[in-house]
């Protein structure tokens, strides 16, 4: 799992990763209230195409997914190629989540994992 946002120490040296990629984040937190437990795990899928063959291994119907995208890339007047790429990435993730988290029909109904869309760069949108 990787990120290209430049966060962290920014080093990919000695890790066998392409330059500019950083290791992703995994956080596990457990909450306990009375005898009920909730385990929260956060995985950061950086989105690089080199990792796409493994993403489905982590997708489950019992999760909540957050798909982050740049609102700046989708603004009127933005570079058309960048807008197209941003929309393709969103479509890939939404399709992948839908495909790998659809449950079997129960009483004629299917369910899917919830998805939260988060737009970034609001400060650059007018």
Short mmCIF file of C-alpha atoms in Angstrom, two decimals:
data_model
loop_
_atom_site.label_atom_id
_atom_site.label_comp_id
_atom_site.label_asym_id
_atom_site.label_seq_id
_atom_site.Cartn_x
_atom_site.Cartn_y
_atom_site.Cartn_z
CA UNK A 1 0.00 0.00 0.00
CA UNK A 2 1.52 3.33 -0.96
CA UNK A 3 0.85 7.02 -1.19
CA UNK A 4 2.12 9.62 -3.62
CA UNK A 5 1.18 12.65 -1.56
CA UNK A 6 4.74 13.17 -0.34
CA UNK A 7 3.73 12.70 3.29
CA UNK A 8 6.01 11.00 5.76
CA UNK A 9 9.74 10.86 5.41
CA UNK A 10 9.44 10.65 1.62
CA UNK A 11 12.06 7.95 1.37
CA UNK A 12 11.63 4.99 -0.88
CA UNK A 13 15.34 4.18 -0.90
CA UNK A 14 16.21 0.65 0.11
CA UNK A 15 12.58 -0.47 0.18
CA UNK A 16 12.31 -1.71 -3.39
CA UNK A 17 9.66 0.89 -4.19
CA UNK A 18 9.62 3.30 -7.13
CA UNK A 19 11.00 6.76 -6.38
CA UNK A 20 8.40 9.16 -4.99
CA UNK A 21 6.26 6.44 -3.38
CA UNK A 22 5.93 6.16 0.37
CA UNK A 23 4.65 3.28 2.39
CA UNK A 24 0.97 3.49 3.21
CA UNK A 25 -0.62 3.65 6.62
CA UNK A 26 -2.33 0.99 8.64
CA UNK A 27 -3.91 1.91 11.96
CA UNK A 28 -5.72 -0.52 14.20
CA UNK A 29 -7.76 0.77 17.13
CA UNK A 30 -10.07 -1.17 19.40
CA UNK A 31 -12.93 0.40 21.32
CA UNK A 32 -14.58 -1.45 24.19
CA UNK A 33 -17.81 -0.34 25.80
CA UNK A 34 -19.52 -2.67 28.21
CA UNK A 35 -18.97 -6.06 26.61
CA UNK A 36 -19.14 -4.77 23.03
CA UNK A 37 -16.01 -4.27 20.97
CA UNK A 38 -15.38 -2.33 17.79
CA UNK A 39 -12.17 -2.78 15.87
CA UNK A 40 -11.24 0.00 13.46
CA UNK A 41 -8.58 -0.55 10.82
CA UNK A 42 -7.55 2.19 8.40
CA UNK A 43 -5.74 1.16 5.21
CA UNK A 44 -4.43 3.74 2.76
CA UNK A 45 -4.57 2.50 -0.82
CA UNK A 46 -2.41 5.01 -2.64
CA UNK A 47 -3.94 4.12 -5.96
CA UNK A 48 -0.82 3.25 -7.93
CA UNK A 49 -1.61 0.83 -10.71
CA UNK A 50 1.20 -1.47 -9.56
CA UNK A 51 -0.81 -2.37 -6.46
CA UNK A 52 -4.22 -2.83 -8.08
CA UNK A 53 -3.86 -6.61 -8.30
CA UNK A 54 -3.88 -6.81 -4.50
CA UNK A 55 -6.61 -4.33 -3.52
CA UNK A 56 -9.44 -6.86 -3.79
CA UNK A 57 -7.81 -8.91 -1.03
CA UNK A 58 -8.65 -6.15 1.43
CA UNK A 59 -12.17 -5.24 0.29
CA UNK A 60 -14.99 -6.60 2.43
CA UNK A 61 -18.73 -5.87 2.78
CA UNK A 62 -18.28 -5.13 6.50
CA UNK A 63 -16.18 -2.01 5.90
CA UNK A 64 -16.83 1.66 5.20
CA UNK A 65 -14.87 3.06 2.27
CA UNK A 66 -13.65 6.62 1.81
CA UNK A 67 -12.84 7.60 -1.78
CA UNK A 68 -10.79 10.81 -1.87
CA UNK A 69 -10.61 12.95 -5.00
CA UNK A 70 -9.41 16.40 -6.01
CA UNK A 71 -12.25 18.86 -6.54
CA UNK A 72 -9.77 21.21 -8.18
CA UNK A 73 -9.24 18.68 -10.99
CA UNK A 74 -12.96 18.61 -11.71
CA UNK A 75 -13.59 22.37 -11.75
CA UNK A 76 -14.84 24.12 -14.85
CA UNK A 77 -11.76 25.36 -16.69
CA UNK A 78 -9.47 22.65 -15.26
CA UNK A 79 -7.19 20.71 -17.58
CA UNK A 80 -9.44 18.32 -19.53
CA UNK A 81 -6.93 15.46 -19.41
CA UNK A 82 -6.49 15.79 -15.64
CA UNK A 83 -10.28 15.87 -15.16
CA UNK A 84 -10.64 12.73 -17.29
CA UNK A 85 -7.97 10.92 -15.25
CA UNK A 86 -9.56 11.96 -11.94
CA UNK A 87 -12.95 10.68 -13.07
CA UNK A 88 -11.43 7.41 -14.32
CA UNK A 89 -9.76 6.86 -10.94
CA UNK A 90 -13.01 7.52 -9.10
CA UNK A 91 -14.84 5.15 -11.42
CA UNK A 92 -12.20 2.45 -10.88
CA UNK A 93 -12.51 2.66 -7.10
CA UNK A 94 -16.30 2.82 -7.02
CA UNK A 95 -16.59 -0.12 -9.45
CA UNK A 96 -14.02 -2.13 -7.49
CA UNK A 97 -15.71 -1.50 -4.15
CA UNK A 98 -19.12 -2.34 -5.64
CA UNK A 99 -17.83 -5.54 -7.25
CA UNK A 100 -15.95 -6.87 -4.25
CA UNK A 101 -18.38 -5.88 -1.49
CA UNK A 102 -21.74 -6.93 -2.90
CA UNK A 103 -23.43 -9.46 -0.66
CA UNK A 104 -25.63 -12.33 -1.74
CA UNK A 105 -29.34 -11.66 -2.11
CA UNK A 106 -31.25 -12.12 1.13
CA UNK A 107 -35.02 -11.87 0.86
CA UNK A 108 -34.62 -10.38 -2.61
CA UNK A 109 -32.25 -7.61 -1.47
CA UNK A 110 -28.55 -7.13 -2.03
CA UNK A 111 -26.40 -4.83 0.00
CA UNK A 112 -23.11 -3.10 -0.62
CA UNK A 113 -20.53 -1.54 1.65
CA UNK A 114 -21.08 2.16 2.29
CA UNK A 115 -18.87 4.64 0.42
CA UNK A 116 -18.05 8.18 1.52
CA UNK A 117 -16.78 10.57 -1.17
CA UNK A 118 -14.35 13.21 0.10
CA UNK A 119 -13.34 16.10 -2.11
CA UNK A 120 -10.03 17.84 -1.40
CA UNK A 121 -8.61 21.23 -2.44
CA UNK A 122 -11.80 23.13 -1.59
CA UNK A 123 -9.64 26.19 -0.92
CA UNK A 124 -8.74 26.27 -4.63
CA UNK A 125 -12.35 26.07 -5.81
CA UNK A 126 -14.34 29.25 -6.17
#
